[in-house]
Short mmCIF file of C-alpha atoms in Angstrom, two decimals:
data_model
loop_
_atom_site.label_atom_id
_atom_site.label_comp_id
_atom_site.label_asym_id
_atom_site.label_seq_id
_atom_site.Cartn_x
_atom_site.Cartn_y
_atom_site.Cartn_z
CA UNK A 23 116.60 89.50 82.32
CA UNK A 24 112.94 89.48 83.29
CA UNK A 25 111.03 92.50 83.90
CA UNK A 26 107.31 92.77 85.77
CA UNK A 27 105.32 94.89 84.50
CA UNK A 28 101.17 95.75 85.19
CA UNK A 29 98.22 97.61 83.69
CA UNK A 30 95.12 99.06 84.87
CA UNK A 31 91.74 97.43 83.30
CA UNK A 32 88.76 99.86 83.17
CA UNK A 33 85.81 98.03 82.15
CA UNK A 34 83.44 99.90 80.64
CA UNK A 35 79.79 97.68 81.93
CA UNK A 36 78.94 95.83 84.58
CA UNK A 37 79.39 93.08 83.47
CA UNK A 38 83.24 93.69 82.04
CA UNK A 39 83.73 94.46 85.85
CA UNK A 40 81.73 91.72 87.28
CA UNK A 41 83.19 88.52 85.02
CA UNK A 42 86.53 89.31 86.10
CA UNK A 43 85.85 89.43 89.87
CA UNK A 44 83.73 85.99 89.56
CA UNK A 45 86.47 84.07 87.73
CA UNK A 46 88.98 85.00 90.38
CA UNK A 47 86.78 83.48 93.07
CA UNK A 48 87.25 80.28 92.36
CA UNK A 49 90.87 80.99 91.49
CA UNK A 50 91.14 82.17 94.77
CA UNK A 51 89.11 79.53 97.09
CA UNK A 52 91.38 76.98 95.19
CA UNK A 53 94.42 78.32 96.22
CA UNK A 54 93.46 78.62 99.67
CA UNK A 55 92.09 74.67 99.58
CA UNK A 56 95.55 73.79 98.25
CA UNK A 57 97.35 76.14 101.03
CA UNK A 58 94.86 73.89 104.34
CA UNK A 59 95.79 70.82 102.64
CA UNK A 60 99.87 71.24 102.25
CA UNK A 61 99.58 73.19 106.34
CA UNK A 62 98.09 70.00 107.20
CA UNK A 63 100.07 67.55 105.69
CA UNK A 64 103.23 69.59 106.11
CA UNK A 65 103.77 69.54 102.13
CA UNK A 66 106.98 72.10 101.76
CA UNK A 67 107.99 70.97 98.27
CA UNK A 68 105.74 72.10 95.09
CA UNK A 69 106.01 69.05 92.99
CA UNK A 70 104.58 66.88 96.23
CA UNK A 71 101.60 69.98 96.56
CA UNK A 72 100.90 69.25 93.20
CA UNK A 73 100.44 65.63 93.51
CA UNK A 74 98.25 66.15 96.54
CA UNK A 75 95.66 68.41 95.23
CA UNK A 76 95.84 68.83 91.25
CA UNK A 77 93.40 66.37 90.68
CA UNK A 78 90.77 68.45 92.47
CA UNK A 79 92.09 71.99 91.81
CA UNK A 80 92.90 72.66 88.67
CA UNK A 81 94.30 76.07 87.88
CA UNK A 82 93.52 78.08 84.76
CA UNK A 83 96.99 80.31 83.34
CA UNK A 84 96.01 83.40 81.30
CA UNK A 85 98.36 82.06 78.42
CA UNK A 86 97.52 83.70 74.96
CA UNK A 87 94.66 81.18 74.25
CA UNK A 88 92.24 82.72 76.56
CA UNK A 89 94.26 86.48 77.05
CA UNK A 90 94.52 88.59 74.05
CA UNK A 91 96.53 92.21 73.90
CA UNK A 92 95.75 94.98 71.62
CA UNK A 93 98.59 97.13 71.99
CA UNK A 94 97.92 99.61 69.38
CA UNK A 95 93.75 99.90 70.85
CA UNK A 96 95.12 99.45 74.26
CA UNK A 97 92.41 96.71 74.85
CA UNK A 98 92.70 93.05 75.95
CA UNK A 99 89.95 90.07 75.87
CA UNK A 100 89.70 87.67 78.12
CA UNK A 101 87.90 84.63 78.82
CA UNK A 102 86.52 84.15 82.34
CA UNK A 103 83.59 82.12 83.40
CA UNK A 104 81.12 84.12 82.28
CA UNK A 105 82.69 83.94 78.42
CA UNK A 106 84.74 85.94 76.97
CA UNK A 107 84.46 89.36 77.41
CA UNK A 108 86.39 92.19 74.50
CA UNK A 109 87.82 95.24 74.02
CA UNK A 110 88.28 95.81 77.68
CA UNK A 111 90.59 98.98 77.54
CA UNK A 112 93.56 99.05 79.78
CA UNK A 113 95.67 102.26 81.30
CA UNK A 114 99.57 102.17 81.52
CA UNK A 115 102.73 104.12 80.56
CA UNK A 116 104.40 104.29 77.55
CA UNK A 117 107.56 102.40 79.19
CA UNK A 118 104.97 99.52 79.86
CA UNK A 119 103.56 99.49 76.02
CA UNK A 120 107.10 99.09 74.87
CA UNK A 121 107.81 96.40 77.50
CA UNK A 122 105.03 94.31 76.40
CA UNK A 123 105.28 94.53 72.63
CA UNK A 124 107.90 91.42 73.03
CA UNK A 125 106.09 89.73 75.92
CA UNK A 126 105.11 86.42 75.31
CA UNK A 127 103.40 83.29 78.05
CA UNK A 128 101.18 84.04 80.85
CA UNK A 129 99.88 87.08 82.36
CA UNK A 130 98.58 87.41 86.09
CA UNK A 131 94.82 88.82 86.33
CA UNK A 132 94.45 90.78 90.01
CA UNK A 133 91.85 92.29 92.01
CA UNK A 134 93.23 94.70 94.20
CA UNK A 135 90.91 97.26 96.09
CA UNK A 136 88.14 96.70 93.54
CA UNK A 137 90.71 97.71 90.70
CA UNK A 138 91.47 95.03 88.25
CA UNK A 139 95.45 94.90 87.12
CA UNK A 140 96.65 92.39 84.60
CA UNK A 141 100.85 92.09 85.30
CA UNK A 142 103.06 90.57 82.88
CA UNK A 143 106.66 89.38 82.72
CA UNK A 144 108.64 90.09 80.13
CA UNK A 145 112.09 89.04 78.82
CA UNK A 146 114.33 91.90 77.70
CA UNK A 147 117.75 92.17 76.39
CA UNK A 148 120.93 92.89 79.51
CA UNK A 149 124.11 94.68 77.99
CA UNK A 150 126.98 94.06 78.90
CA UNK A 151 128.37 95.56 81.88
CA UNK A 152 130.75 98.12 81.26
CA UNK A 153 134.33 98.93 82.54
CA UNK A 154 133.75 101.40 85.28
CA UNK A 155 136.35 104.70 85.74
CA UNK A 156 134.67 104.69 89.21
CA UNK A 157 132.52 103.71 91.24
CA UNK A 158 129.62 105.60 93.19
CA UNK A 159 129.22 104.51 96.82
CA UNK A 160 125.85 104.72 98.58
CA UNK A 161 125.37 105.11 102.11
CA UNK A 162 121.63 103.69 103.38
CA UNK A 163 120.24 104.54 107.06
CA UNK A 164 117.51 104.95 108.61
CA UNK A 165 117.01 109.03 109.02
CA UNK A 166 118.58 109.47 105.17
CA UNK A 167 117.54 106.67 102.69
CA UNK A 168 120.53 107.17 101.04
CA UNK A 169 123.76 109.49 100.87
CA UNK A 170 126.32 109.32 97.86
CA UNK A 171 129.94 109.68 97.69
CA UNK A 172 129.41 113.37 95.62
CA UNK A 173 127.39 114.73 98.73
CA UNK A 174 124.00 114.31 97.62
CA UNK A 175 121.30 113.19 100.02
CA UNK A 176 118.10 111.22 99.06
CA UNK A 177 114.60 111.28 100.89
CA UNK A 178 115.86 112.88 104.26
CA UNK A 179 113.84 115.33 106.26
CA UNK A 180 110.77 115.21 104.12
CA UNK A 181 110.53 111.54 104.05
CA UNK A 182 110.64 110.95 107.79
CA UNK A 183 107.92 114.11 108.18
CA UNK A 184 106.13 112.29 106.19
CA UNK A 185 106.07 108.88 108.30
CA UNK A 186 106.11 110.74 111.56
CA UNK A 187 102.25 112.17 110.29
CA UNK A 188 101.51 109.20 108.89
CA UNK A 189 102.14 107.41 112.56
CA UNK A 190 100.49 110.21 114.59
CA UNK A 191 97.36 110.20 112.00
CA UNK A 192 97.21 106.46 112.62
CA UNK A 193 97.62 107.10 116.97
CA UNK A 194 94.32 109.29 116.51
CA UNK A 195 92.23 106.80 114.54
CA UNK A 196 93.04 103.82 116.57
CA UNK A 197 91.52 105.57 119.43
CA UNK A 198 88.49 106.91 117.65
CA UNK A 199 87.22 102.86 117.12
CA UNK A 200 84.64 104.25 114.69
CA UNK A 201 83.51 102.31 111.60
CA UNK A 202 84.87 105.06 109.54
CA UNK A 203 88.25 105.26 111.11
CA UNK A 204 88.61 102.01 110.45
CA UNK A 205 87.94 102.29 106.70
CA UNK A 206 90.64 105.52 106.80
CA UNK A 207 93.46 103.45 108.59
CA UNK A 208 92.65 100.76 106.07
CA UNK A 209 93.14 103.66 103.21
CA UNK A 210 96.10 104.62 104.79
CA UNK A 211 98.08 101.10 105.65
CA UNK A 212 97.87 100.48 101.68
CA UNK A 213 98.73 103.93 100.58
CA UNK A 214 101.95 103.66 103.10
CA UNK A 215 102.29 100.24 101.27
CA UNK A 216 102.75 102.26 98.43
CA UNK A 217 104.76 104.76 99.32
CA UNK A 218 108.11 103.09 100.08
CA UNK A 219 108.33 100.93 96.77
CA UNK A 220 107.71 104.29 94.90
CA UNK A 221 110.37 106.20 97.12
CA UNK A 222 113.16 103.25 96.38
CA UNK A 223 112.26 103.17 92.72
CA UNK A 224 112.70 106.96 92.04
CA UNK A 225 116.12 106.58 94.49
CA UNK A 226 117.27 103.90 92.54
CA UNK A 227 116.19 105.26 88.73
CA UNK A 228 118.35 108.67 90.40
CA UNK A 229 121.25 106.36 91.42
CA UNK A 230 121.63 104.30 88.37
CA UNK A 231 121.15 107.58 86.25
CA UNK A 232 124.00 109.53 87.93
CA UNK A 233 126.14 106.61 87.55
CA UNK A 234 125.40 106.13 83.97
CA UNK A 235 126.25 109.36 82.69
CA UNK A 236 129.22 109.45 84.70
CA UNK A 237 130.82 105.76 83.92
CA UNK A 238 130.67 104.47 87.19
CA UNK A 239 129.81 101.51 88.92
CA UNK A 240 127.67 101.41 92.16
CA UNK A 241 128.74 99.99 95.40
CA UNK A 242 126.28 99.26 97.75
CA UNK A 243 125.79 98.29 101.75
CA UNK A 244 125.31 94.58 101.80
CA UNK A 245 122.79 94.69 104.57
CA UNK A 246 121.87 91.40 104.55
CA UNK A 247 120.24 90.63 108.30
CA UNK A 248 120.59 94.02 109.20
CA UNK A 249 117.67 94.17 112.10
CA UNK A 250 119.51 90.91 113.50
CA UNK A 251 122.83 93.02 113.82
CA UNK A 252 121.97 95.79 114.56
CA UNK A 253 120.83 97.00 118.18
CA UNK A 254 118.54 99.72 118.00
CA UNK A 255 117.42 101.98 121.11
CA UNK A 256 113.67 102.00 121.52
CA UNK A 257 112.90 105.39 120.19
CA UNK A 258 115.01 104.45 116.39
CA UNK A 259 113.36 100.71 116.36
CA UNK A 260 110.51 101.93 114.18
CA UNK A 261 112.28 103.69 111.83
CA UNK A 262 115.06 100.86 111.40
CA UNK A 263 111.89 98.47 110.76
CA UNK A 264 109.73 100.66 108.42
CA UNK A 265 111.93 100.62 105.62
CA UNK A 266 112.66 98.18 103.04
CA UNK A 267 116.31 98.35 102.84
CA UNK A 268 117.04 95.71 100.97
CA UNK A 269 114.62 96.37 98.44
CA UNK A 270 116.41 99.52 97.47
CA UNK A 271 119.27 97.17 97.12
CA UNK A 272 117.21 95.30 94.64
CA UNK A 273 115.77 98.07 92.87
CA UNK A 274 119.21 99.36 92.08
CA UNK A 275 120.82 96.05 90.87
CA UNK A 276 118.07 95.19 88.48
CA UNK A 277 117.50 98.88 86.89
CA UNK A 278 121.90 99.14 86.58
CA UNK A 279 121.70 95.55 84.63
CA UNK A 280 119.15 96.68 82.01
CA UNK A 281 121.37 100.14 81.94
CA UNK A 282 124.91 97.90 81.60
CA UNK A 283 126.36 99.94 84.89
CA UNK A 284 127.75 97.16 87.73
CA UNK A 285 127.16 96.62 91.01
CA UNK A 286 128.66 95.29 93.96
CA UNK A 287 127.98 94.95 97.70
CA UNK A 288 130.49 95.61 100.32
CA UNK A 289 130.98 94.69 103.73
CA UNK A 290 129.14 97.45 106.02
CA UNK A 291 131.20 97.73 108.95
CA UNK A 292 133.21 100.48 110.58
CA UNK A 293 132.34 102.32 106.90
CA UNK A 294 130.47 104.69 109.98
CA UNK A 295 134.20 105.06 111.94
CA UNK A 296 136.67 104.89 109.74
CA UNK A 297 137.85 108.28 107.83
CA UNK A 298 137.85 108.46 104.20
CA UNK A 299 140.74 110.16 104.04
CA UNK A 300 143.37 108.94 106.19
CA UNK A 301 141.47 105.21 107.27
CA UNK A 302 141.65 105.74 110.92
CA UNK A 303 139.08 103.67 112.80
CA UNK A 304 138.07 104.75 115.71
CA UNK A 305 134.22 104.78 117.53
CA UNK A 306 134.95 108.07 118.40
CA UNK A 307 135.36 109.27 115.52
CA UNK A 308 131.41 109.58 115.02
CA UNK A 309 129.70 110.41 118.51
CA UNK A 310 126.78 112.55 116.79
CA UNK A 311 124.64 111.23 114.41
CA UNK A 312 124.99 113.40 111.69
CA UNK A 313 128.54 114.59 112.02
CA UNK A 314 131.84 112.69 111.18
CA UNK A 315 135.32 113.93 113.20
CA UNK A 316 138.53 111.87 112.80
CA UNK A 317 140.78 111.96 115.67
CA UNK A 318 143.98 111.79 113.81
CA UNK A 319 143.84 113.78 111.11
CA UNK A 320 141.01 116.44 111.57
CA UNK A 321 138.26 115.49 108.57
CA UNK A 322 135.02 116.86 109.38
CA UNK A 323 132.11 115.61 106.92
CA UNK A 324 128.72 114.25 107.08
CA UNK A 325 128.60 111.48 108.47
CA UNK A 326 126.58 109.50 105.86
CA UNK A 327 129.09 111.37 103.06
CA UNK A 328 131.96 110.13 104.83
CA UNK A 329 130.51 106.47 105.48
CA UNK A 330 129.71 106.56 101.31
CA UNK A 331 133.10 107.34 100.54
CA UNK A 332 134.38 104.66 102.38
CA UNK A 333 132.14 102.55 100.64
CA UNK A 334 133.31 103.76 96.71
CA UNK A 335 137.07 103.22 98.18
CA UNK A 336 135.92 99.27 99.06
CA UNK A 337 133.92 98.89 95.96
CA UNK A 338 136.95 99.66 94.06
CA UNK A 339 139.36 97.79 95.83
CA UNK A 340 137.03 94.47 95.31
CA UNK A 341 136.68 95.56 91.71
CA UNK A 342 140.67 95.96 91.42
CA UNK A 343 140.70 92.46 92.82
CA UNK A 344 138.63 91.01 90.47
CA UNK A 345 136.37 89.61 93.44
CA UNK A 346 133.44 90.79 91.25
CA UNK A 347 130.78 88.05 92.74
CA UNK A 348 128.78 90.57 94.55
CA UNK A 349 126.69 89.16 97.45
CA UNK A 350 122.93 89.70 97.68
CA UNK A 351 120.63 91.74 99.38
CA UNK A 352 118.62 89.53 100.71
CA UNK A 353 115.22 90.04 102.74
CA UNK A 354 115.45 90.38 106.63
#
């Protein structure tokens, strides 16, 4: 499977920082030539782009001929249009070193808020999935990321503190129209940015550890269009459409292949009304948010517990089934 993965360049002159930034100019006023030109001819397939505008914009790969990694100095040199420019050193973990000791091809050189990252993707080896004992079912919503069929809840309370000041903060500088609050709401848009990747990944690395150690599979929510089916009242819209969901969903599936646990994806609905225990279905069943009551047999439990557990029992019937082609989570 492929992984992407980035470092940090810290020039150390001027002029390390400055070639860098001038070679991605005319990267970049290329790309936006060859973006006018297929708008305005209404070129939607990339072989026909090509034809249109390669003779004019040619585009220059960092392949190994002009891109040269120093693993053990941490370093890389590069040519850009000012010449080639050495030993620039670079800042990343040690997962990342040992992800790009195989890595061979092109790398990606970026600018990104004056910071200079060079990302990389790499081919590494994907076990074999193994035979699950289980399966761990994970509940995703909009007040708690994520609930598991054990009990636990992910990123709750604190996360949606945590947007709530973010979205009053950004209330208060909109009306200040200063030059400054417009360089903090800037700040603040890419640091949000940010912030729910990081939140998914450190779900997801929690998810596919738990069901590691335990031999379990994960079943997951296919949510797949979820804003188009679900109708949200006005005060819930924002949270329903500030969160990736479906990147968690991604996350998850690619970190469980490169740890051999499977995956599936499950049909969502009624997993809210319908009782783990004795499968009775019924909207009235859940009429708070957070609390699940079934009318025939008497289960009370979290409602986002209750809705995961329904989700492990479906997991493992598809699994039992052998209806193991697991849909995906695709963007909304």
């Amino acid at each position: 499977m492929k992984v992407v993965t980035q470092v940090k360049l810290l020039p150390v002159s001027a002029q390390d920082a400055d070639a860098p930034a001038a070679t991605l100019r005319p990267c970049n006023r290329a790309a936006n030539h060859a973006s006018s030109v297929a708008f305005a001819r209404n070129l939607k397939r990339r072989n026909t782009r090509q034809r249109a505008v390669y003779r004019e914009d040619a585009a220059q790969p960092f392949d190994d001929r002009i891109l040269t990694w120093n693993l053990d100095a941490r370093t890389v040199s590069i040519w850009t249009v000012a010449g080639r420019i050495k030993h620039v050193p670079f800042v990343c973990s040690r997962q990342a070193v040992e992800l790009l000791a195989p890595r061979e091809g092109e790398s990606d050189l970026v600018m990104r808020d004056g910071m200079f990252f060079l990302i990389a993707t790499v081919d590494v080896p994907e076990p074999e999935a193994c035979e699950p004992v289980g399966f761990l079912g994970v509940d995703t919503g909009t007040v708690t990321i994520a609930t598991t069929s054990d009990g636990e809840i992910m990123a709750g309370r604190g996360l949606d503190r945590h947007r709530r000041r973010h979205r009053d903060l950004r209330q208060k500088l909109r009306k200040k129209r200063t030059k400054s609050a417009k360089r903090t709401l800037k700040r603040l848009r890419r640091r949000e940015a940010r912030h729910a990747p990081n939140t998914n990944h450190i779900i997801a690395k929690q998810l596919v550890t738990t069901a590691e150690r335990t031999s379990r599979g994960i079943v997951l929510e296919d949510l797949s269009r979820i804003r188009q089916r679900v109708t949200a009242r006005k005060d819930q819209r924002t949270r329903l459409h500030s969160w990736a969901f479906a990147r968690l969903g991604t996350f998850v599936e690619y970190k469980a292949r490169r740890a051999g646990v499977p995956v599936l994806f499950v049909d969502p609905r009624d997993t809210s009304r319908q009782c783990s225990e004795c499968r009775h279905t019924h909207r009235a069943n859940r009429v708070p948010q957070a609390r699940f009551v079934c009318r025939s047999c008497g289960t009370v439990l979290h409602a986002d517990h209750n809705g995961s557990r329904n989700i492990a029992h479906r997991g493992d019937a598809v699994w039992k089934r052998g209806a193991v082609n697991r849909p995906r989570t695709g963007a909304s």
